XYZ file of C-alpha atoms in Angstrom:
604
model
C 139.103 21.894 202.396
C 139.868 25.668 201.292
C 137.766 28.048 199.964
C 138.223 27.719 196.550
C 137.757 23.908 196.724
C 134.418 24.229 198.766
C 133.217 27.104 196.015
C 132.578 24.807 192.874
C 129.757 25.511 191.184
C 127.811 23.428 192.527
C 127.590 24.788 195.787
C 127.312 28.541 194.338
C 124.299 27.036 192.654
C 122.999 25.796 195.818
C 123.926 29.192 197.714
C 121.891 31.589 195.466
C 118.866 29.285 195.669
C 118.918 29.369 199.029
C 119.006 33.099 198.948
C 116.343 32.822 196.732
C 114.000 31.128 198.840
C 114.690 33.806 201.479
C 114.050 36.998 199.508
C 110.432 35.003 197.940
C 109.771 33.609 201.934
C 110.182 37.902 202.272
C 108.160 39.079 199.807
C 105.362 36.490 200.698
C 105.206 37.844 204.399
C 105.431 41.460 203.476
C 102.070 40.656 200.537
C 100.216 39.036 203.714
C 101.010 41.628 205.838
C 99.834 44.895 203.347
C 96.553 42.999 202.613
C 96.169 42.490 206.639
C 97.417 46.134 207.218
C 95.039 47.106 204.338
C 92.132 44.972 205.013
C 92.630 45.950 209.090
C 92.773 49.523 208.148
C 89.363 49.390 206.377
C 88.094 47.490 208.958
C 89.261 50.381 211.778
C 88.090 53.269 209.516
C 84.622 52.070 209.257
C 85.189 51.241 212.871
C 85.494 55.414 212.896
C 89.068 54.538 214.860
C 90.898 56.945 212.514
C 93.861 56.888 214.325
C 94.434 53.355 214.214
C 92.918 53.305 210.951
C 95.983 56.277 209.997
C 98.634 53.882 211.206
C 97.511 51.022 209.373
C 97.236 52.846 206.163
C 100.297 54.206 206.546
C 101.740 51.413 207.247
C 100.720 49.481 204.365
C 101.883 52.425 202.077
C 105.438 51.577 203.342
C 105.212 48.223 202.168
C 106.134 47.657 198.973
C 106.312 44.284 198.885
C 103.401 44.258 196.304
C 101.044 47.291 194.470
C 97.750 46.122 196.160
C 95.239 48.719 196.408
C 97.056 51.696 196.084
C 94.462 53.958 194.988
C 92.750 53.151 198.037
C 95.246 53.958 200.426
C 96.727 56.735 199.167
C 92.874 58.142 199.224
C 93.043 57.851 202.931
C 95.963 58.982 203.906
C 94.857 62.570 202.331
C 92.158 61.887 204.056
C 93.504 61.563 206.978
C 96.502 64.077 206.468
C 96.098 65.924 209.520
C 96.725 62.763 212.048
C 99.556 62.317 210.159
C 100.916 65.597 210.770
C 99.995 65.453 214.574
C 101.454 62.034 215.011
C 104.555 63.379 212.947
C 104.826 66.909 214.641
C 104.692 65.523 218.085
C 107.328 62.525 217.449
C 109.190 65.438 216.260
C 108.756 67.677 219.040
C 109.441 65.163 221.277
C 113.038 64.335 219.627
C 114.083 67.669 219.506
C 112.862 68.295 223.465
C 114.940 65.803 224.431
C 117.940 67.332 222.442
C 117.178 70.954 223.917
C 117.115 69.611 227.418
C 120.566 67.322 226.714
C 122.514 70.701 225.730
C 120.535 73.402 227.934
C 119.472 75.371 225.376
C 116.590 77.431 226.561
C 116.139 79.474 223.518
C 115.742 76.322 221.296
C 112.994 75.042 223.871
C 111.004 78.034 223.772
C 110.732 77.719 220.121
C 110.163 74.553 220.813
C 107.523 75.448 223.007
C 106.105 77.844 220.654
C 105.867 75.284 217.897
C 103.611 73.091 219.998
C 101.290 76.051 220.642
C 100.860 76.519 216.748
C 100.268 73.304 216.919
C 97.265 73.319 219.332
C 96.014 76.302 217.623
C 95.649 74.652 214.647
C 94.508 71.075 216.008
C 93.349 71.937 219.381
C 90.260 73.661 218.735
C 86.955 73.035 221.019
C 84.586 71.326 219.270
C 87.056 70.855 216.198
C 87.277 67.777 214.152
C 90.777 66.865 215.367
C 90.619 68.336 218.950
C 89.730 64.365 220.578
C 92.513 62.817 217.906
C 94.976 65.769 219.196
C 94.448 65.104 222.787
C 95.051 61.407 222.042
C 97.905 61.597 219.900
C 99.447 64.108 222.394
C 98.793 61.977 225.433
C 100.488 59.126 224.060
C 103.325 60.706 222.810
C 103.606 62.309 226.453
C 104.792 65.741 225.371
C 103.138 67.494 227.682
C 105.043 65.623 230.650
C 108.328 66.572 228.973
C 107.804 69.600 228.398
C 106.415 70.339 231.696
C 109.316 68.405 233.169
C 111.850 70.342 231.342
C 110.506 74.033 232.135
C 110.669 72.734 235.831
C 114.324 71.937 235.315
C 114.997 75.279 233.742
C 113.478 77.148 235.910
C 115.350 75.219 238.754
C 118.103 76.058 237.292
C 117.174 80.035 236.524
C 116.467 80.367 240.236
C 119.567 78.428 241.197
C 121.959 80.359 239.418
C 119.628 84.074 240.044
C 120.347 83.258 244.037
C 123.626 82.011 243.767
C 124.561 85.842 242.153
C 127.023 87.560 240.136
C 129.900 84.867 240.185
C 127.832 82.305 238.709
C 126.815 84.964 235.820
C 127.487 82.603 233.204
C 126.008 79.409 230.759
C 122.306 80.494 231.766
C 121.135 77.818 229.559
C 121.484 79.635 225.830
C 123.875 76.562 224.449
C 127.140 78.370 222.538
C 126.306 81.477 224.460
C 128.393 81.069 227.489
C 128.404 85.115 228.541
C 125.072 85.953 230.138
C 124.962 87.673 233.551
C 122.774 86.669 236.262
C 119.979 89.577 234.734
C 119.708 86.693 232.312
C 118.143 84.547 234.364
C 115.110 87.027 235.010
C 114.422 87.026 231.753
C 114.067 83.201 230.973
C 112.375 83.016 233.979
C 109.806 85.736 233.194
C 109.806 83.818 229.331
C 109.051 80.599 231.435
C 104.839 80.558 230.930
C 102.510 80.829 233.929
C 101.025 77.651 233.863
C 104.638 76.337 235.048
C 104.316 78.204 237.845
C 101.045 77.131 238.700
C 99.188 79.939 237.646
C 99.702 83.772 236.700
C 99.712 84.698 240.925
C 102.101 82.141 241.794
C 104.466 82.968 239.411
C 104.107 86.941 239.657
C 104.729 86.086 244.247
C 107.762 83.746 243.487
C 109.621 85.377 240.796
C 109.134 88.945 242.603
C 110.559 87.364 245.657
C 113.366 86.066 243.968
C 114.421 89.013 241.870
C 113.784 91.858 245.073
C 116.347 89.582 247.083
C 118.687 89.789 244.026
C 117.958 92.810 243.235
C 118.334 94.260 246.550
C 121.314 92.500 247.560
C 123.153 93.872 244.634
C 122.538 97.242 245.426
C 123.222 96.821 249.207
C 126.901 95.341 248.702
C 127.890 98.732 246.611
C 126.324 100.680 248.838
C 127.892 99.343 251.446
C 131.259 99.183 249.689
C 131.174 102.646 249.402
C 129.987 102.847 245.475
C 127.611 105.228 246.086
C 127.430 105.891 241.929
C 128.013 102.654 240.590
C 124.872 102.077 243.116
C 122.798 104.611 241.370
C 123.781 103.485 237.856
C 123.096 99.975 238.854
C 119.566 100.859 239.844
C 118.760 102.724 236.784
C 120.008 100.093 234.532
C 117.992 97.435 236.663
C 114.664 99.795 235.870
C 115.795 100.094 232.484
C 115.863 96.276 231.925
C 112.944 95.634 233.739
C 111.116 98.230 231.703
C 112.466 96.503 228.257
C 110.898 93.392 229.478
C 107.571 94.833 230.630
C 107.968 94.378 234.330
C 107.934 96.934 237.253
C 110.586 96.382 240.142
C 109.264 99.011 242.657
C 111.868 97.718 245.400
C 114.723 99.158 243.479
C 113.791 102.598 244.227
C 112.956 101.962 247.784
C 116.219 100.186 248.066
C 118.276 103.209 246.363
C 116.085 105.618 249.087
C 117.110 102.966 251.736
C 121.001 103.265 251.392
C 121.259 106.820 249.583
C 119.442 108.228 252.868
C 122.009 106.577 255.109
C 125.029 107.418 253.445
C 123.432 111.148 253.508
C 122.876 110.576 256.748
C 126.315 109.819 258.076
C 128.085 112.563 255.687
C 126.108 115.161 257.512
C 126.832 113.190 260.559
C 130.639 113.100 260.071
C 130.844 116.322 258.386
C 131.970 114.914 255.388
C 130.782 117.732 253.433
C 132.741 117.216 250.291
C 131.700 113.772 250.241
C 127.827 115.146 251.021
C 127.408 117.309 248.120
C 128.922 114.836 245.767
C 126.508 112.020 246.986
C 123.969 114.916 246.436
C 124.987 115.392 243.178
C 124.908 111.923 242.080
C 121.806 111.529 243.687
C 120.237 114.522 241.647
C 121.553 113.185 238.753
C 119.767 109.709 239.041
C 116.677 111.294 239.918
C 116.506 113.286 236.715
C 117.065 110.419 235.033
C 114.700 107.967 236.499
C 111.897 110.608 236.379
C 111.815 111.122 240.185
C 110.076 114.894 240.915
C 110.061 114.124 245.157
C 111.731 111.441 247.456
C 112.740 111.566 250.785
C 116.205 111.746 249.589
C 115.990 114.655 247.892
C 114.227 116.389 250.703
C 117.218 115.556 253.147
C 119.424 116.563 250.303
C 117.763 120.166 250.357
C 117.651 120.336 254.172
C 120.843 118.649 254.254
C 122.217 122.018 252.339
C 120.430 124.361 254.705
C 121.828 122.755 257.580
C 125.359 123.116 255.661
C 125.151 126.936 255.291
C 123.343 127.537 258.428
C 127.184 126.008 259.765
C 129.038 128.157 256.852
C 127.105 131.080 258.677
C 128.160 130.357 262.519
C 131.807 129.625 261.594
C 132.053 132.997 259.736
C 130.403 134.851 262.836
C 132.959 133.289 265.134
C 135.327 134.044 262.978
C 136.669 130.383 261.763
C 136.760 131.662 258.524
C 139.399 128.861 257.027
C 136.304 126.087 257.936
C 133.768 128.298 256.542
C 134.980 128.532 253.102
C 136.316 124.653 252.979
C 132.365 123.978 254.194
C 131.213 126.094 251.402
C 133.755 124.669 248.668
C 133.405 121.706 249.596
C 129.424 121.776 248.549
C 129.807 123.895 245.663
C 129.079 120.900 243.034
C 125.565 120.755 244.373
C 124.922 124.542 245.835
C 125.932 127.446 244.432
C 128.096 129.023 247.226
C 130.143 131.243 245.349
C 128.185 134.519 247.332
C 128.505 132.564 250.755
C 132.664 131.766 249.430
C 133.196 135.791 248.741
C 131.289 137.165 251.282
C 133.653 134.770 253.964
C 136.605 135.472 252.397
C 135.356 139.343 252.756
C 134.841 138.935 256.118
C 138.219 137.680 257.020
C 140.328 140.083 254.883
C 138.322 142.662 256.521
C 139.025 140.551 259.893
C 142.499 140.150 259.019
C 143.440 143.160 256.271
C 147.196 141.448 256.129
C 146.037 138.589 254.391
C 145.632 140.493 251.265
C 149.735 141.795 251.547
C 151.875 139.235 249.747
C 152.607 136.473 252.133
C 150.534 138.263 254.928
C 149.424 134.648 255.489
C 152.630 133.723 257.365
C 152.756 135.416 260.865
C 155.398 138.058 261.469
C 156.051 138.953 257.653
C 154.976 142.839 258.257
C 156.265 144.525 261.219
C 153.033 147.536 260.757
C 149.894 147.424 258.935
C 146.967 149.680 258.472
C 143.893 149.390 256.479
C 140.841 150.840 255.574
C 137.235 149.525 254.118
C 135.175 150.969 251.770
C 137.639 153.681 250.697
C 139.109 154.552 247.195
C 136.759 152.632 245.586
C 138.271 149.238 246.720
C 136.172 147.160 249.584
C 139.130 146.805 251.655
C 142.730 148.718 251.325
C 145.494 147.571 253.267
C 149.749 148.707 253.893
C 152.291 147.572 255.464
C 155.638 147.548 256.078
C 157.169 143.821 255.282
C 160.651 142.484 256.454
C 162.725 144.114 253.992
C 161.714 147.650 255.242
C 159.263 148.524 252.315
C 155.956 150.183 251.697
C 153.516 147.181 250.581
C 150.124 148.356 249.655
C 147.462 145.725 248.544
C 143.440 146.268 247.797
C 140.199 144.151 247.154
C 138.155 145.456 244.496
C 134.201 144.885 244.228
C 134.493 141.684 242.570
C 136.621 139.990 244.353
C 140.228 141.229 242.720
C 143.216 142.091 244.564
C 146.055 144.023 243.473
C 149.344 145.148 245.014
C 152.224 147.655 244.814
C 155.848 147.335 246.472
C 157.384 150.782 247.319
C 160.661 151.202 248.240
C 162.457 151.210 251.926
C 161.240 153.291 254.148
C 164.126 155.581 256.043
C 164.530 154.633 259.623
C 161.944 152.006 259.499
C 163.243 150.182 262.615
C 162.446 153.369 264.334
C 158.375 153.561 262.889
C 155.885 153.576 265.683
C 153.072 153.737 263.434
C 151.269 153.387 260.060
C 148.072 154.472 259.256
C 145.827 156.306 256.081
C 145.325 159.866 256.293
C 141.800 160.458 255.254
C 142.570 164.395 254.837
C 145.500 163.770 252.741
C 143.959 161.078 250.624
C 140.988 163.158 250.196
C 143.052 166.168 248.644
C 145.201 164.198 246.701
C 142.169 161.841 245.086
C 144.314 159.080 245.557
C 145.470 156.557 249.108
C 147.807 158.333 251.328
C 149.843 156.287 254.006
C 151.995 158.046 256.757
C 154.886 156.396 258.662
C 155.400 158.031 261.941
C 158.970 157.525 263.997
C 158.840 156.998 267.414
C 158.692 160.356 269.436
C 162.089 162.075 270.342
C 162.387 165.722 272.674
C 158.583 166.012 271.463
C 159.157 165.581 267.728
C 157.953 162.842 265.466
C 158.980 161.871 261.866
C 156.365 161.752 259.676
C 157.376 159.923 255.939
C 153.752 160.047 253.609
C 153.479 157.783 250.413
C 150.555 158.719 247.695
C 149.062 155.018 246.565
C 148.666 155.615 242.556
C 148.026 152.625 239.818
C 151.433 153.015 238.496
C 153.358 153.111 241.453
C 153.811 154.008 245.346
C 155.699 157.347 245.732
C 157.160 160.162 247.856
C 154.595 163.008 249.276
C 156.409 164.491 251.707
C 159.038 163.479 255.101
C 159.192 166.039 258.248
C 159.731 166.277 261.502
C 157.243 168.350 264.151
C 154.857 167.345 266.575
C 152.425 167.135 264.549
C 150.860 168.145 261.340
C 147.745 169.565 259.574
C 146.872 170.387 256.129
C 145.132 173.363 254.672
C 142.426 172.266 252.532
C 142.041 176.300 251.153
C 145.296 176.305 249.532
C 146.581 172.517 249.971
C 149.876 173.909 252.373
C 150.422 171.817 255.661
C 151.670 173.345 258.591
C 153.893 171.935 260.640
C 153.548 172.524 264.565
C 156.877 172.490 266.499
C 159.219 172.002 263.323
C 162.369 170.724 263.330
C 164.605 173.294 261.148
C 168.335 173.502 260.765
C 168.813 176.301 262.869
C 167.227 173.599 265.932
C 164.810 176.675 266.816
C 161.400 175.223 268.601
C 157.987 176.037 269.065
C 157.739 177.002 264.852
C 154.950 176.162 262.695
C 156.554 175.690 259.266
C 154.784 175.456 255.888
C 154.951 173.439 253.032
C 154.111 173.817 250.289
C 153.671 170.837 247.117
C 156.980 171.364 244.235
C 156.206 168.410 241.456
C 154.321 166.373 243.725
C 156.636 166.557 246.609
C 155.949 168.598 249.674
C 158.710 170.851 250.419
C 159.684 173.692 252.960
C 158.185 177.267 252.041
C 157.638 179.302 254.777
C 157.614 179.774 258.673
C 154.092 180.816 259.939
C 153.317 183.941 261.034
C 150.592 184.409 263.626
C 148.520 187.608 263.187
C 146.626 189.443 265.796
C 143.500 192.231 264.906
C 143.474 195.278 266.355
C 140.057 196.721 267.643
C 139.497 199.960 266.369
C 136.096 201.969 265.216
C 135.145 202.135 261.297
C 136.565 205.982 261.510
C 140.020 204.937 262.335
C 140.263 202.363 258.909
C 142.551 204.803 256.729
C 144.580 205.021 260.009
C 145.560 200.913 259.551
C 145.914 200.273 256.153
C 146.586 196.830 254.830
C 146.689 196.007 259.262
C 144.855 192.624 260.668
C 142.147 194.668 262.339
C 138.070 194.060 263.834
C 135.758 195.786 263.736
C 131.676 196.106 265.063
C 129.195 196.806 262.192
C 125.261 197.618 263.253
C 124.073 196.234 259.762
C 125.284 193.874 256.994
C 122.702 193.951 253.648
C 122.782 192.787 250.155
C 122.125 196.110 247.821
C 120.583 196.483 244.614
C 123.808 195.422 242.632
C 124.346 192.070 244.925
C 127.321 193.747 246.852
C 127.569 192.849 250.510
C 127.381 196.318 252.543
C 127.754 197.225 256.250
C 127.323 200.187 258.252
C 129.512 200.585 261.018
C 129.103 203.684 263.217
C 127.582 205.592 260.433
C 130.039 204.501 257.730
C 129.051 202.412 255.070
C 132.301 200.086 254.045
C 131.926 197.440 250.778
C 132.645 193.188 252.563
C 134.758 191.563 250.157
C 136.492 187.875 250.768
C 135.061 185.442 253.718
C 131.670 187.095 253.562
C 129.615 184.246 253.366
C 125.711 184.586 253.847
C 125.539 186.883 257.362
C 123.260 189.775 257.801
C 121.952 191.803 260.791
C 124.788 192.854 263.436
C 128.219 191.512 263.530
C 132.098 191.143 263.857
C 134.684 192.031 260.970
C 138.213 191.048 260.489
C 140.270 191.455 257.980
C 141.878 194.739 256.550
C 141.693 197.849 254.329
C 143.787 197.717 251.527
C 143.116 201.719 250.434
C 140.641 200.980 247.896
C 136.773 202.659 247.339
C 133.842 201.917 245.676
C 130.947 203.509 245.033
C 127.497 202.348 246.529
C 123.999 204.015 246.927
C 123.194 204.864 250.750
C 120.076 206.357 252.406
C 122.042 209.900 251.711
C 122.557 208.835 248.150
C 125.850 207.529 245.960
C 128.813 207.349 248.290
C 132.098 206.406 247.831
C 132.763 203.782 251.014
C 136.214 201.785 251.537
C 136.535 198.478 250.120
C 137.441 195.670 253.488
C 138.626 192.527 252.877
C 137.110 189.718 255.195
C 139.541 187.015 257.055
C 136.171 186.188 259.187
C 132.903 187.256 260.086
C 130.493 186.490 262.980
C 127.111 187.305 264.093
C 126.541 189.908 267.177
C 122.890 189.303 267.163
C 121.046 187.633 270.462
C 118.764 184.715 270.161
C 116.328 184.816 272.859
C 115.165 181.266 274.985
């Protein structure tokens, strides 16, 4: 038989009767059970079982199988409003734990967990009206258990992932957000209340535990990886953290002392000063930052320094000058050391004057040098002669400054003995003077002399004698034993400056004074001649007067301050001037004074 044979209207009459019967066999359970629920909940509410009593009423409210008492109901669920919103809130709380927990997401559980302590608040009040229906409602809906359960597995997991370190930085338990490092877990762990922990104590000795060995095992792997700043930064981020989430860490600055002193420690050791003073630096730095006045760190950072130029000092004074100022460069970022740096580099220009000549570095570059310090305003002058024959002159100012000239070749210079500064010369001539001498030959030397001036190294004079002095009266030099072109010896020449350039003027002439008494003077005129005078005075016009066997003469020339008895020399050039005498106004020769000296005795 097929479906549309069996579906004849007979049978669809049949069909919706039973259907019928089903739907009023339905509505005739659901009427008994509202007037049960109803008459059950009246029964429990006068029973003061509220709770029950809430459940029954609400219950019956559901059922809507017929309108039986509705005025009545609905009174008493208003009435008993606030079990419905416990029963409702922890059901609710309950779901959503179990969702929080499923997914790991911490954040939603604390609110979660913050939810149920409004909760409390507003039920779970001693003495309240609702604190016995709250404590029921929330022990059967076993909340508490969940949620105590599902801090434990948090925190299990917090710890876990806080000890297993930086690799394992990530999904902290935050749901979508997947890049938390392991500082993360500190946080939720510190979020995680104390009552999980078993009390404030226990959770203050665990979690301190926990984060020092973290904490301190971070900052020992860069410090022993040689990430001496990324080791410093670290630590003042981890106190900047801790400080954003109310919590003190005082291991991390005991930990930074720890290593920072160590690493110190073996720079000094190693004299790694370089590495020392940047270290120090760093060190300085973080201390600024972190608010730290006094440590031991920065006390073997100071004596650390001391130590450092106390070494500076020794090499200087044994005259490793090279290590000295590498020592003091190298700890210039965290001592000032540019005094220490100039006064070593002083010391070995003045050690080692060549230096200062261009390329005087390299060894065999000038063939003679000489130098002087503290002259012509410069702290240390210096000239040589260099490969290619030529003057070099070179000079250190006060500050540090050092400027050269390049003369030109020097004649003969294969044949130079010598070099030196002529303090005489250079003292007449206001400016550096430098002599070449040429090795000796039938007692005769070459001497070549070069005036040092700003714009350029010239000329001053080239002879040959045995020797040379200048006259500072008249600015001549004389030249002993002379070489000339007629070859005679044993001649003092002069000469005499021409446009800057000494040239040949004169031969010397030796004079001799002739004795003779102050009656014989018009006898020598304009002759080198001495004389004995009893009495040399100063008269009442300032002139210088002596009487010499009862002749009164007028001292002009060398005169100089001498009275009482004494020697003349010089000469009488025919000239008189009056002067008053004890036998009144005379008129007395004029003498002109080469030299004067005392006759008087000075008794013991």
């Amino acid at each position: 038989m097929t479906i549309k044979q069996a579906l004849t209207l007979r049978n669809i009459m049949i069909i919706l009767c039973i259907f019928m019967l089903v739907l009023l066999g339905q509505k005739a359970l659901g009427i008994r059970d509202k007037i049960q629920d109803i008459q059950e909940a009246g029964r429990l509410y006068a029973a003061g079982e509220l709770i029950a009593a809430e459940n029954r009423y609400r219950l019956a409210a559901a059922n809507t199988a017929i309108s039986y008492k509705e005025e009545e109901v609905a009174a008493r669920l208003a009435e008993l409003a606030p079990i419905t919103d416990i029963r409702s809130s922890l059901s609710r709380l309950s779901l959503t734990l179990e969702d929080q927990l499923t997914v790991k997401d911490f954040t939603g559980y604390m609110e979660s967990y913050a939810a149920l302590l409004s909760l409390k608040g507003k039920y779970m009040i001693a003495g309240g009206p609702y604190e016995v229906y709250y404590r029921q409602l929330s022990a059967e809906s076993g909340l508490s258990d969940k949620m105590t359960a599902g801090f434990r597995q948090f925190k299990e997991q917090f710890l876990a992932g806080l000890a297993a370190g930086p690799q394992t930085g990530t999904s902290a338990g935050t749901g979508s957000d997947n890049s938390d490092n392991t500082d993360s877990f500190k946080w939720r762990l510190l979020q995680i209340p104390d009552g999980y922990y078993g009390g404030e104590a226990a959770k203050e000795e665990l979690l301190a535990a926990e984060f020092k060995a973290h904490d301190t095992a971070r900052l020992q792997a860069l410090a022993a990886a040689g990430s001496f700043g990324p080791m410093l930064d670290s630590a003042l981020s981890m106190e900047e953290a801790y400080r954003s989430h109310s919590y003190t860490a005082p291991w991390i600055r005991k930990q930074v002392q720890e290593s920072a002193a160590l690493i110190l420690d073996k720079d000094l050791d190693g004299d790694y000063t370089t590495a020392f003073a940047g270290h120090a630096l760093s060190y300085r730095s973080y201390a600024a930052s972190a608010g730290i006045t006094s440590s031991k760190v920065l006390k073997l950072i100071d004596s650390g320094i001391t130590r450092l130029l106390r070494a500076g000092a020794r090499q200087v004074r044994s005259g490793q000058y090279a290590e000295a100022i590498r020592l003091y460069t190298g700890l210039a970022p965290v001592q000032d050391t540019s005094g220490a740096i100039a006064a070593a580099t002083l010391a070995w220009n003045t050690a080692e004057p060549v230096r200062l000549l261009p390329g005087g570095e390299v060894p065999g570059s000038y063939t003679l040098t000489a130098s002087v310090t503290g002259r012509y305003g410069a702290q240390i002058a210096v000239a040589g002669v260099d490969s290619g024959s030529r003057l070099v002159y070179a000079e250190m100012s006060g500050d540090g400054t050092v400027s050269t000239r390049t003369g030109d070749v020097i004649p003969d210079a294969a044949a130079l003995s010598s070099l030196a500064f002529d303090e005489a010369l250079s003292a007449y001539s206001e400016v550096p003077v430098v002599v070449a001498t040429g090795n000796p030959a039938n007692e005769r030397s070459t001497f070549t002399a070069y005036t040092i001036r700003p714009e350029g190294i010239a000329l001053l004079f080239s002879f040959t004698g045995s020797g040379y002095q200048l006259m500072a009266e008249d600015g001549s030099i004389r030249v002993m034993n002379t070489d000339l072109a007629d070859s005679a010896a044993d001649r003092t020449a002069i000469f005499r400056q021409v446009n800057g350039v000494y040239e040949f003027s004169e031969i010397y002439q030796e004079f001799t004074y002739t004795p003779i008494d102050a009656s014989q003077l018009e006898l020598h005129s304009y002759e080198k001649v001495t004389l004995s005078c009893e009495e040399i005075y100063i008269d009442s016009a300032g002139r210088t007067v002596a009487r010499s066997n009862g002749r009164y003469l007028v001292l002009q020339g060398e005169v100089g301050q001498l009275t009482g008895p004494a020697m003349i020399s010089g000469q009488f050039e025919n000239s008189y001037s009056n002067v008053e005498t004890e036998i009144g106004e005379q008129s007395v020769p004029v003498f002109m004074v080469d030299s004067l000296g005392s006759l008087s005795l000075t008794l013991p």
